mmCIF file of C-alpha atoms in Angstrom:
data_model
loop_
_atom_site.group_PDB
_atom_site.id
_atom_site.type_symbol
_atom_site.label_atom_id
_atom_site.label_comp_id
_atom_site.label_asym_id
_atom_site.label_seq_id
_atom_site.Cartn_x
_atom_site.Cartn_y
_atom_site.Cartn_z
ATOM 1 C CA MET A 99 -30.327 -21.316 13.400
ATOM 2 C CA GLN A 100 -27.193 -22.177 11.544
ATOM 3 C CA LYS A 101 -24.013 -22.857 13.412
ATOM 4 C CA VAL A 102 -20.616 -21.350 11.764
ATOM 5 C CA THR A 103 -17.503 -22.435 13.221
ATOM 6 C CA ILE A 104 -14.274 -19.989 12.296
ATOM 7 C CA VAL A 105 -10.543 -21.201 13.067
ATOM 8 C CA GLY A 106 -8.635 -18.529 13.829
ATOM 9 C CA SER A 107 -8.921 -14.611 15.243
ATOM 10 C CA GLY A 108 -6.631 -13.005 12.308
ATOM 11 C CA PHE A 109 -7.240 -10.885 9.387
ATOM 12 C CA ALA A 110 -9.515 -13.722 7.734
ATOM 13 C CA ALA A 111 -11.200 -14.749 10.696
ATOM 14 C CA LEU A 112 -12.535 -11.213 11.886
ATOM 15 C CA THR A 113 -13.927 -10.481 8.103
ATOM 16 C CA ALA A 114 -15.358 -14.083 8.131
ATOM 17 C CA VAL A 115 -17.316 -12.916 11.144
ATOM 18 C CA LYS A 116 -18.528 -9.555 10.231
ATOM 19 C CA THR A 117 -19.371 -10.961 6.645
ATOM 20 C CA ILE A 118 -21.509 -13.905 8.555
ATOM 21 C CA ARG A 119 -23.286 -11.372 10.599
ATOM 22 C CA ALA A 120 -23.940 -8.887 7.759
ATOM 23 C CA LYS A 121 -25.640 -11.679 6.241
ATOM 24 C CA SER A 122 -27.515 -13.349 9.016
ATOM 25 C CA SER A 123 -28.641 -11.980 12.436
ATOM 26 C CA SER A 124 -29.471 -15.057 13.728
ATOM 27 C CA ALA A 125 -26.429 -17.335 12.707
ATOM 28 C CA GLU A 126 -24.564 -18.869 15.890
ATOM 29 C CA ILE A 127 -21.025 -17.941 15.313
ATOM 30 C CA THR A 128 -18.143 -19.775 17.301
ATOM 31 C CA VAL A 129 -14.858 -18.481 16.905
ATOM 32 C CA VAL A 130 -11.669 -20.933 18.066
ATOM 33 C CA SER A 131 -8.278 -18.878 18.904
ATOM 34 C CA PRO A 132 -5.997 -19.127 21.936
ATOM 35 C CA LYS A 133 -6.625 -15.926 23.160
ATOM 36 C CA ALA A 134 -9.662 -13.435 22.154
ATOM 37 C CA GLU A 135 -7.195 -10.944 20.635
ATOM 38 C CA PHE A 136 -6.058 -9.432 17.484
ATOM 39 C CA HIS A 137 -2.435 -8.962 16.784
ATOM 40 C CA TYR A 138 -1.979 -6.339 14.009
ATOM 41 C CA LEU A 139 1.416 -7.625 12.107
ATOM 42 C CA PRO A 140 1.732 -5.033 9.859
ATOM 43 C CA GLY A 141 2.148 -2.405 12.493
ATOM 44 C CA SER A 142 5.149 -4.717 13.810
ATOM 45 C CA ILE A 143 7.503 -2.975 11.806
ATOM 46 C CA TRP A 144 7.651 -0.085 14.140
ATOM 47 C CA ILE A 145 8.236 -1.822 17.440
ATOM 48 C CA PRO A 146 11.937 -1.728 16.641
ATOM 49 C CA SER A 147 12.093 1.937 16.519
ATOM 50 C CA ARG A 148 9.447 2.671 19.149
ATOM 51 C CA ILE A 149 6.779 4.099 16.763
ATOM 52 C CA ARG A 150 4.701 1.065 18.103
ATOM 53 C CA GLU A 151 4.514 -0.636 21.455
ATOM 54 C CA PRO A 152 2.635 -4.291 21.779
ATOM 55 C CA ARG A 153 -0.587 -2.562 23.338
ATOM 56 C CA ASP A 154 -1.120 -0.389 20.451
ATOM 57 C CA LEU A 155 -1.176 -3.664 18.170
ATOM 58 C CA ILE A 156 -2.676 -6.198 20.303
ATOM 59 C CA ILE A 157 -6.440 -5.524 20.293
ATOM 60 C CA PRO A 158 -8.673 -7.353 22.849
ATOM 61 C CA LEU A 159 -11.579 -8.942 20.855
ATOM 62 C CA GLN A 160 -14.295 -9.130 23.705
ATOM 63 C CA PRO A 161 -16.034 -6.017 22.795
ATOM 64 C CA PHE A 162 -16.162 -6.547 19.246
ATOM 65 C CA PHE A 163 -17.376 -10.687 19.796
ATOM 66 C CA LYS A 164 -19.769 -9.168 22.076
ATOM 67 C CA ARG A 165 -21.398 -6.718 19.412
ATOM 68 C CA MET A 166 -21.202 -9.287 17.015
ATOM 69 C CA GLY A 167 -22.578 -11.921 19.106
ATOM 70 C CA VAL A 168 -19.635 -14.465 18.672
ATOM 71 C CA ASN A 169 -18.874 -17.445 21.404
ATOM 72 C CA HIS A 170 -15.107 -17.230 21.837
ATOM 73 C CA VAL A 171 -13.423 -20.546 22.438
ATOM 74 C CA ALA A 172 -10.451 -20.229 24.121
ATOM 75 C CA GLY A 173 -8.491 -23.258 22.444
ATOM 76 C CA THR A 174 -6.742 -24.722 19.371
ATOM 77 C CA ALA A 175 -7.879 -27.132 16.382
ATOM 78 C CA THR A 176 -6.378 -30.403 16.638
ATOM 79 C CA GLY A 177 -8.634 -32.536 14.300
ATOM 80 C CA LEU A 178 -11.321 -32.358 11.924
ATOM 81 C CA SER A 179 -14.131 -35.217 11.219
ATOM 82 C CA GLU A 180 -14.216 -36.446 7.455
ATOM 83 C CA ASP A 181 -17.408 -34.795 6.550
ATOM 84 C CA GLY A 182 -16.007 -31.191 8.362
ATOM 85 C CA ARG A 183 -19.019 -31.353 10.817
ATOM 86 C CA GLN A 184 -17.367 -31.649 13.855
ATOM 87 C CA LEU A 185 -14.006 -29.678 14.961
ATOM 88 C CA GLU A 186 -11.903 -31.309 17.393
ATOM 89 C CA THR A 187 -10.201 -28.762 19.636
ATOM 90 C CA THR A 188 -8.113 -28.467 22.682
ATOM 91 C CA ALA A 189 -11.443 -27.296 24.478
ATOM 92 C CA GLY A 190 -13.635 -30.322 23.126
ATOM 93 C CA LEU A 191 -15.672 -31.180 20.434
ATOM 94 C CA ILE A 192 -17.347 -28.522 18.634
ATOM 95 C CA GLU A 193 -20.404 -29.256 16.164
ATOM 96 C CA ASN A 194 -21.218 -26.809 13.013
ATOM 97 C CA ASP A 195 -23.275 -26.559 9.991
ATOM 98 C CA GLY A 196 -20.737 -24.672 8.060
ATOM 99 C CA LEU A 197 -16.856 -24.188 8.672
ATOM 100 C CA ILE A 198 -14.192 -21.502 7.686
ATOM 101 C CA ILE A 199 -10.686 -22.529 8.412
ATOM 102 C CA ALA A 200 -8.897 -19.172 8.735
ATOM 103 C CA SER A 201 -5.673 -20.493 11.236
ATOM 104 C CA GLY A 202 -3.152 -18.766 9.056
ATOM 105 C CA GLY A 203 0.016 -20.275 8.177
ATOM 106 C CA ARG A 204 3.561 -22.099 9.572
ATOM 107 C CA PHE A 205 6.858 -21.683 8.634
ATOM 108 C CA ILE A 206 9.358 -23.622 7.624
ATOM 109 C CA LYS A 207 12.029 -24.502 10.165
ATOM 110 C CA LYS A 208 13.734 -26.988 8.782
ATOM 111 C CA LEU A 209 16.706 -25.022 7.793
ATOM 112 C CA PRO A 210 20.001 -26.130 9.940
ATOM 113 C CA GLY A 211 20.799 -23.559 12.476
ATOM 114 C CA ILE A 212 17.520 -21.492 11.949
ATOM 115 C CA GLU A 213 17.467 -21.124 15.895
ATOM 116 C CA ASN A 214 20.082 -18.652 15.462
ATOM 117 C CA ALA A 215 17.807 -16.209 13.332
ATOM 118 C CA ILE A 216 14.881 -13.992 14.450
ATOM 119 C CA THR A 217 11.464 -14.474 12.287
ATOM 120 C CA PRO A 218 9.841 -11.248 12.753
ATOM 121 C CA CYS A 219 6.653 -12.176 11.264
ATOM 122 C CA GLU A 220 5.990 -14.949 13.931
ATOM 123 C CA GLY A 221 4.775 -12.615 16.265
ATOM 124 C CA ILE A 222 5.068 -9.438 18.439
ATOM 125 C CA ASP A 223 7.626 -11.090 20.943
ATOM 126 C CA GLU A 224 9.761 -11.732 18.328
ATOM 127 C CA THR A 225 10.273 -8.139 17.014
ATOM 128 C CA LEU A 226 10.586 -6.974 20.633
ATOM 129 C CA LYS A 227 13.637 -9.553 20.624
ATOM 130 C CA ILE A 228 14.985 -7.358 17.815
ATOM 131 C CA ARG A 229 14.564 -4.116 19.540
ATOM 132 C CA GLN A 230 16.603 -5.568 22.557
ATOM 133 C CA ARG A 231 19.464 -7.174 20.272
ATOM 134 C CA LEU A 232 19.871 -3.581 18.425
ATOM 135 C CA SER A 233 19.869 -1.693 21.816
ATOM 136 C CA GLU A 234 22.592 -3.921 23.166
ATOM 137 C CA MET A 235 24.831 -4.053 19.828
ATOM 138 C CA ASP A 236 27.539 -1.048 19.335
ATOM 139 C CA GLY A 237 28.232 -2.181 16.055
ATOM 140 C CA GLY A 238 28.516 -5.346 13.823
ATOM 141 C CA THR A 239 26.786 -6.710 10.740
ATOM 142 C CA ILE A 240 23.048 -7.624 10.486
ATOM 143 C CA ALA A 241 21.798 -9.698 8.061
ATOM 144 C CA PHE A 242 18.149 -9.273 6.782
ATOM 145 C CA GLY A 243 16.613 -11.852 4.131
ATOM 146 C CA PHE A 244 13.725 -14.327 3.166
ATOM 147 C CA ALA A 245 12.825 -17.654 1.327
ATOM 148 C CA GLY A 246 10.124 -19.355 -0.338
ATOM 149 C CA ASN A 247 8.165 -22.896 -0.119
ATOM 150 C CA PRO A 248 9.545 -24.454 -3.357
ATOM 151 C CA LYS A 249 6.509 -26.627 -3.666
ATOM 152 C CA GLU A 250 4.109 -23.641 -3.243
ATOM 153 C CA PRO A 251 5.448 -20.322 -4.770
ATOM 154 C CA SER A 252 2.802 -18.402 -3.086
ATOM 155 C CA ALA A 253 3.376 -19.689 0.317
ATOM 156 C CA MET A 254 5.927 -16.253 0.861
ATOM 157 C CA ARG A 255 5.858 -13.669 3.217
ATOM 158 C CA GLY A 256 9.067 -11.509 1.894
ATOM 159 C CA GLY A 257 7.756 -7.735 1.681
ATOM 160 C CA PRO A 258 7.929 -7.176 5.537
ATOM 161 C CA MET A 259 11.579 -8.038 5.371
ATOM 162 C CA PHE A 260 12.015 -4.854 3.126
ATOM 163 C CA GLU A 261 10.593 -2.817 5.679
ATOM 164 C CA PHE A 262 12.719 -3.932 8.611
ATOM 165 C CA LEU A 263 15.824 -3.198 6.376
ATOM 166 C CA PHE A 264 14.964 -0.119 5.523
ATOM 167 C CA GLY A 265 13.709 0.891 8.734
ATOM 168 C CA ILE A 266 16.267 -0.270 10.696
ATOM 169 C CA ASP A 267 18.877 1.328 8.329
ATOM 170 C CA ARG A 268 16.534 4.978 9.072
ATOM 171 C CA GLN A 269 16.692 4.085 12.645
ATOM 172 C CA LEU A 270 20.583 3.641 12.776
ATOM 173 C CA ARG A 271 20.982 6.776 10.926
ATOM 174 C CA LEU A 272 18.771 8.670 13.457
ATOM 175 C CA GLU A 273 20.716 7.760 16.411
ATOM 176 C CA LYS A 274 23.699 8.562 14.398
ATOM 177 C CA ARG A 275 25.330 4.905 14.470
ATOM 178 C CA ARG A 276 24.879 3.592 11.311
ATOM 179 C CA ASP A 277 28.548 3.886 10.393
ATOM 180 C CA ARG A 278 29.218 0.984 12.801
ATOM 181 C CA PHE A 279 27.020 -1.266 11.256
ATOM 182 C CA LYS A 280 26.998 -3.237 8.304
ATOM 183 C CA LEU A 281 23.856 -4.241 6.325
ATOM 184 C CA VAL A 282 23.470 -7.136 4.141
ATOM 185 C CA PHE A 283 20.138 -8.457 2.323
ATOM 186 C CA PHE A 284 20.217 -11.989 1.004
ATOM 187 C CA THR A 285 17.658 -14.042 -0.409
ATOM 188 C CA PRO A 286 18.298 -17.228 -2.915
ATOM 189 C CA ALA A 287 15.973 -15.190 -5.622
ATOM 190 C CA GLU A 288 17.978 -13.401 -8.173
ATOM 191 C CA ASN A 289 16.124 -10.518 -8.022
ATOM 192 C CA PRO A 290 14.279 -9.693 -4.627
ATOM 193 C CA GLY A 291 10.964 -8.689 -4.589
ATOM 194 C CA GLN A 292 10.048 -10.008 -7.859
ATOM 195 C CA ARG A 293 6.659 -10.940 -6.673
ATOM 196 C CA LEU A 294 5.754 -7.136 -6.270
ATOM 197 C CA GLY A 295 6.611 -6.675 -9.697
ATOM 198 C CA PRO A 296 9.361 -6.279 -12.452
ATOM 199 C CA LYS A 297 8.857 -2.383 -11.741
ATOM 200 C CA ALA A 298 9.537 -2.875 -7.334
ATOM 201 C CA VAL A 299 12.268 -4.944 -8.254
ATOM 202 C CA THR A 300 14.257 -2.335 -9.763
ATOM 203 C CA GLY A 301 13.228 0.407 -7.192
ATOM 204 C CA LEU A 302 14.089 -1.972 -4.105
ATOM 205 C CA VAL A 303 17.905 -2.860 -5.560
ATOM 206 C CA SER A 304 18.293 0.936 -6.201
ATOM 207 C CA GLU A 305 17.238 1.918 -2.648
ATOM 208 C CA MET A 306 19.758 -0.645 -1.162
ATOM 209 C CA LYS A 307 22.356 0.996 -3.255
ATOM 210 C CA LYS A 308 21.395 4.294 -2.180
ATOM 211 C CA ARG A 309 21.455 3.201 1.493
ATOM 212 C CA ASP A 310 25.002 1.517 1.381
ATOM 213 C CA ILE A 311 23.411 -2.084 2.008
ATOM 214 C CA GLU A 312 25.056 -5.352 0.533
ATOM 215 C CA THR A 313 23.533 -7.945 -1.065
ATOM 216 C CA HIS A 314 23.784 -11.626 -1.145
ATOM 217 C CA LEU A 315 21.446 -12.486 -4.138
ATOM 218 C CA GLY A 316 20.808 -16.063 -5.952
ATOM 219 C CA ASN A 317 22.314 -18.655 -3.889
ATOM 220 C CA LYS A 318 20.463 -21.347 -2.292
ATOM 221 C CA MET A 319 20.624 -21.356 1.626
ATOM 222 C CA VAL A 320 22.828 -23.735 3.626
ATOM 223 C CA LYS A 321 22.458 -22.812 7.236
ATOM 224 C CA PHE A 322 22.821 -20.143 9.605
ATOM 225 C CA THR A 323 25.586 -20.197 12.655
ATOM 226 C CA SER A 324 25.674 -17.960 15.670
ATOM 227 C CA THR A 325 28.174 -16.037 13.745
ATOM 228 C CA GLY A 326 26.822 -16.076 10.352
ATOM 229 C CA VAL A 327 25.023 -17.255 7.180
ATOM 230 C CA GLU A 328 26.412 -19.996 5.145
ATOM 231 C CA THR A 329 24.776 -20.438 1.114
ATOM 232 C CA GLU A 330 25.905 -22.189 -1.822
ATOM 233 C CA GLY A 331 27.669 -19.472 -3.149
ATOM 234 C CA GLY A 332 29.683 -18.607 0.162
ATOM 235 C CA GLN A 333 29.053 -17.612 3.443
ATOM 236 C CA PHE A 334 29.217 -14.038 5.689
ATOM 237 C CA ASN A 335 29.248 -13.360 9.250
ATOM 238 C CA ALA A 336 26.435 -11.848 10.773
ATOM 239 C CA ASP A 337 25.935 -10.819 14.480
ATOM 240 C CA LEU A 338 22.467 -10.576 14.276
ATOM 241 C CA ILE A 339 20.237 -12.310 11.484
ATOM 242 C CA LEU A 340 16.725 -11.408 10.641
ATOM 243 C CA PHE A 341 15.202 -14.215 8.121
ATOM 244 C CA MET A 342 11.366 -14.892 7.263
ATOM 245 C CA PRO A 343 11.333 -18.808 6.019
ATOM 246 C CA GLY A 344 8.645 -19.934 3.327
ATOM 247 C CA MET A 345 5.328 -21.241 4.667
ATOM 248 C CA THR A 346 3.338 -24.360 4.996
ATOM 249 C CA GLY A 347 0.134 -25.664 6.484
ATOM 250 C CA ASN A 348 -0.686 -25.705 10.523
ATOM 251 C CA GLN A 349 0.458 -29.197 12.152
ATOM 252 C CA TRP A 350 -3.045 -29.898 12.888
ATOM 253 C CA PHE A 351 -3.914 -30.374 9.528
ATOM 254 C CA ASP A 352 -1.882 -33.718 9.675
ATOM 255 C CA ASN A 353 -4.578 -35.090 11.541
ATOM 256 C CA THR A 354 -7.312 -34.104 9.578
ATOM 257 C CA SER A 355 -8.187 -35.705 6.032
ATOM 258 C CA LEU A 356 -8.074 -31.999 4.430
ATOM 259 C CA PRO A 357 -6.941 -32.138 1.091
ATOM 260 C CA ARG A 358 -3.510 -30.713 0.793
ATOM 261 C CA SER A 359 -1.484 -28.796 -1.877
ATOM 262 C CA PRO A 360 2.072 -29.996 -2.488
ATOM 263 C CA GLY A 361 3.272 -27.070 -0.148
ATOM 264 C CA GLY A 362 1.238 -28.515 2.933
ATOM 265 C CA LEU A 363 -1.878 -25.918 2.398
ATOM 266 C CA ILE A 364 -5.507 -26.516 1.903
ATOM 267 C CA LYS A 365 -6.503 -27.251 -1.199
ATOM 268 C CA ALA A 366 -9.315 -24.733 -2.591
ATOM 269 C CA ASP A 367 -11.077 -23.672 -5.486
ATOM 270 C CA ALA A 368 -11.611 -19.948 -6.792
ATOM 271 C CA GLN A 369 -14.673 -19.919 -4.441
ATOM 272 C CA CYS A 370 -12.431 -20.817 -1.208
ATOM 273 C CA ARG A 371 -14.138 -23.836 -0.852
ATOM 274 C CA VAL A 372 -12.155 -27.257 0.313
ATOM 275 C CA GLU A 373 -12.138 -29.665 -2.565
ATOM 276 C CA GLY A 374 -14.248 -32.767 -2.156
ATOM 277 C CA MET A 375 -16.070 -31.386 1.199
ATOM 278 C CA GLU A 376 -19.334 -29.772 1.902
ATOM 279 C CA ARG A 377 -19.588 -26.246 3.547
ATOM 280 C CA VAL A 378 -16.127 -26.432 4.453
ATOM 281 C CA TYR A 379 -13.866 -23.003 3.115
ATOM 282 C CA VAL A 380 -10.740 -21.781 3.776
ATOM 283 C CA ALA A 381 -9.085 -18.311 3.678
ATOM 284 C CA GLY A 382 -6.017 -16.502 3.956
ATOM 285 C CA ASP A 383 -2.691 -18.058 4.976
ATOM 286 C CA SER A 384 -3.948 -21.816 5.714
ATOM 287 C CA GLY A 385 -5.239 -21.922 1.898
ATOM 288 C CA SER A 386 -3.624 -23.043 -1.374
ATOM 289 C CA PHE A 387 -6.007 -21.209 -4.378
ATOM 290 C CA PRO A 388 -5.754 -20.980 -7.813
ATOM 291 C CA GLY A 389 -4.171 -18.081 -9.532
ATOM 292 C CA PRO A 390 -0.629 -16.248 -10.359
ATOM 293 C CA ASP A 391 2.287 -17.262 -8.589
ATOM 294 C CA TRP A 392 2.572 -13.960 -7.540
ATOM 295 C CA MET A 393 -0.680 -13.897 -5.699
ATOM 296 C CA PRO A 394 0.398 -12.631 -2.062
ATOM 297 C CA LYS A 395 -0.148 -13.922 1.350
ATOM 298 C CA GLN A 396 -0.890 -10.679 2.786
ATOM 299 C CA ALA A 397 -3.816 -9.455 5.037
ATOM 300 C CA HIS A 398 -5.334 -7.661 1.930
ATOM 301 C CA MET A 399 -5.683 -10.804 0.432
ATOM 302 C CA ALA A 400 -6.725 -12.806 3.371
ATOM 303 C CA ASP A 401 -9.617 -10.315 3.586
ATOM 304 C CA LEU A 402 -10.991 -10.714 -0.056
ATOM 305 C CA GLN A 403 -10.715 -14.495 0.286
ATOM 306 C CA ALA A 404 -12.588 -14.331 3.689
ATOM 307 C CA GLU A 405 -15.517 -12.310 2.420
ATOM 308 C CA ALA A 406 -15.708 -14.946 -0.403
ATOM 309 C CA ALA A 407 -15.827 -17.862 1.867
ATOM 310 C CA ALA A 408 -18.384 -16.433 4.013
ATOM 311 C CA LYS A 409 -20.652 -15.102 1.476
ATOM 312 C CA ASN A 410 -20.692 -18.618 -0.255
ATOM 313 C CA LEU A 411 -21.115 -20.348 2.930
ATOM 314 C CA TYR A 412 -24.106 -18.195 3.807
ATOM 315 C CA ALA A 413 -25.449 -19.153 -0.103
ATOM 316 C CA ASP A 414 -24.944 -22.981 0.520
ATOM 317 C CA TRP A 415 -27.249 -22.417 3.720
ATOM 318 C CA GLN A 416 -29.962 -20.838 1.439
ATOM 319 C CA GLY A 417 -29.693 -23.471 -1.165
ATOM 320 C CA MET A 418 -28.345 -21.226 -3.728
ATOM 321 C CA PRO A 419 -25.310 -21.258 -5.886
ATOM 322 C CA ALA A 420 -22.188 -20.430 -4.318
ATOM 323 C CA GLU A 421 -20.498 -18.391 -7.019
ATOM 324 C CA GLU A 422 -18.579 -15.962 -5.131
ATOM 325 C CA THR A 423 -14.908 -15.716 -6.092
ATOM 326 C CA PHE A 424 -11.737 -12.724 -4.397
ATOM 327 C CA LYS A 425 -10.134 -10.137 -6.660
ATOM 328 C CA VAL A 426 -6.636 -11.365 -7.086
ATOM 329 C CA GLU A 427 -4.406 -8.050 -6.338
ATOM 330 C CA LEU A 428 -1.520 -6.909 -4.411
ATOM 331 C CA VAL A 429 -1.050 -3.763 -2.413
ATOM 332 C CA CYS A 430 1.263 -2.577 0.119
ATOM 333 C CA ILE A 431 3.512 0.388 0.994
ATOM 334 C CA VAL A 432 6.925 -0.724 1.667
ATOM 335 C CA ASP A 433 7.937 1.401 4.873
ATOM 336 C CA SER A 434 10.928 3.043 6.002
ATOM 337 C CA GLN A 435 9.741 4.936 9.056
ATOM 338 C CA ASN A 436 9.478 8.055 7.460
ATOM 339 C CA SER A 437 8.901 7.725 3.730
ATOM 340 C CA GLY A 438 7.233 5.178 1.640
ATOM 341 C CA MET A 439 7.011 3.010 -1.539
ATOM 342 C CA LEU A 440 3.725 2.217 -2.739
ATOM 343 C CA VAL A 441 2.964 -1.031 -4.813
ATOM 344 C CA ALA A 442 0.036 -2.174 -6.580
ATOM 345 C CA ARG A 443 -0.245 -5.247 -8.738
ATOM 346 C CA THR A 444 -3.279 -6.681 -10.054
ATOM 347 C CA MET A 445 -4.016 -8.998 -13.235
ATOM 348 C CA LYS A 446 -3.285 -6.045 -15.624
ATOM 349 C CA ARG A 447 -1.152 -3.565 -14.144
ATOM 350 C CA ASN A 448 2.155 -3.238 -11.677
ATOM 351 C CA ILE A 449 2.088 0.125 -10.182
ATOM 352 C CA VAL A 450 5.113 1.583 -8.125
ATOM 353 C CA MET A 451 5.230 4.798 -6.850
ATOM 354 C CA PRO A 452 8.662 6.021 -5.637
ATOM 355 C CA ASN A 453 9.557 6.769 -1.760
ATOM 356 C CA MET A 454 7.177 9.776 -0.528
ATOM 357 C CA ARG A 455 6.765 10.909 3.095
ATOM 358 C CA LEU A 456 2.856 10.927 2.085
ATOM 359 C CA PHE A 457 2.724 6.884 1.857
ATOM 360 C CA HIS A 458 4.218 6.803 5.444
ATOM 361 C CA TRP A 459 1.547 8.591 6.931
ATOM 362 C CA LEU A 460 -1.314 6.790 4.703
ATOM 363 C CA LYS A 461 -0.036 3.412 6.080
ATOM 364 C CA ARG A 462 -0.323 5.156 9.656
ATOM 365 C CA LEU A 463 -3.698 6.629 9.004
ATOM 366 C CA PHE A 464 -4.837 3.139 7.596
ATOM 367 C CA GLU A 465 -3.979 1.451 10.776
ATOM 368 C CA TRP A 466 -6.047 3.599 12.485
ATOM 369 C CA TRP A 467 -9.159 3.074 10.116
ATOM 370 C CA TYR A 468 -8.463 -0.554 10.085
ATOM 371 C CA LEU A 469 -8.084 -1.132 13.847
ATOM 372 C CA ARG A 470 -10.912 0.947 14.699
ATOM 373 C CA GLN A 471 -13.773 -1.517 14.083
ATOM 374 C CA TYR A 472 -12.469 -4.135 16.302
ATOM 375 C CA ARG A 473 -11.707 -1.551 19.463
#
């Protein structure tokens, strides 16, 4: 019986569980995460508007783990033996015949005054803070922005910020108080959304102009204060700041000999193998993979990488070549509560479909379809 340990219980981790179990009915699967829960963060864009509540997006995983024959260890990783065969956790030492690291990423919180900003993708509790703050405001300026990791071009998550921007604009209009608010979008990039492709940049900027959203683009961030945002190109006042910083690796990586990229992520090859380590794989936000600068840090990409990692681990066990790779593609719907813009990008093409009501409902349908496998 082969033992696999999977660190995390997000998109990549759960896809790895399904893939391993489909390949082997006898493998002993251990998942290490703080709670046996799956948080569907793509749906958190709808929490400020109450289209979604936390109970809709936090899925207890005990039924899924029981069906899959998974042993869940409530804890967090703290270290790793040099050959990867022993994972150190807050719940004790766990031995394995194969390891898949899918513990996600960590937002870089070094910018002075960042405690004055809310980082939406840090969790559902953060989006509840946005809801509360919006309900308390009679008017004022709301700033929306994101930045990247300068040492790791792919380690950023800017897409959701467009959804919070357009969604809150729509929400304020429905509440008939948009005229009391100024919305400002800011980013150090001169062309916001360029990772989505050139066509998307044009569409997003056009949508901001249509909605009377001001922009502050192409200036390096300096600091946040309790009353505003300061950049090298000037400062502006803000009563509420929503900001997504760049990403880096988990802190527990520092206690290991895992190879790291310049941006702090785990270095992996096209087969999701951790460089220089046997039967150790990485998937999702934790890893630095070969590919284009626009390769996204998003759930779909994490699923593709996890499937490749799990298949290759199984091939290792069988003494077969581990040659499975993952397709690099970006697929998302930039939602605004009642409509959405479909964006798709591959190595060969870039497709951008205009805002349509259909895409909003497709996003909600996909959420239902995706979550039903874990309920």
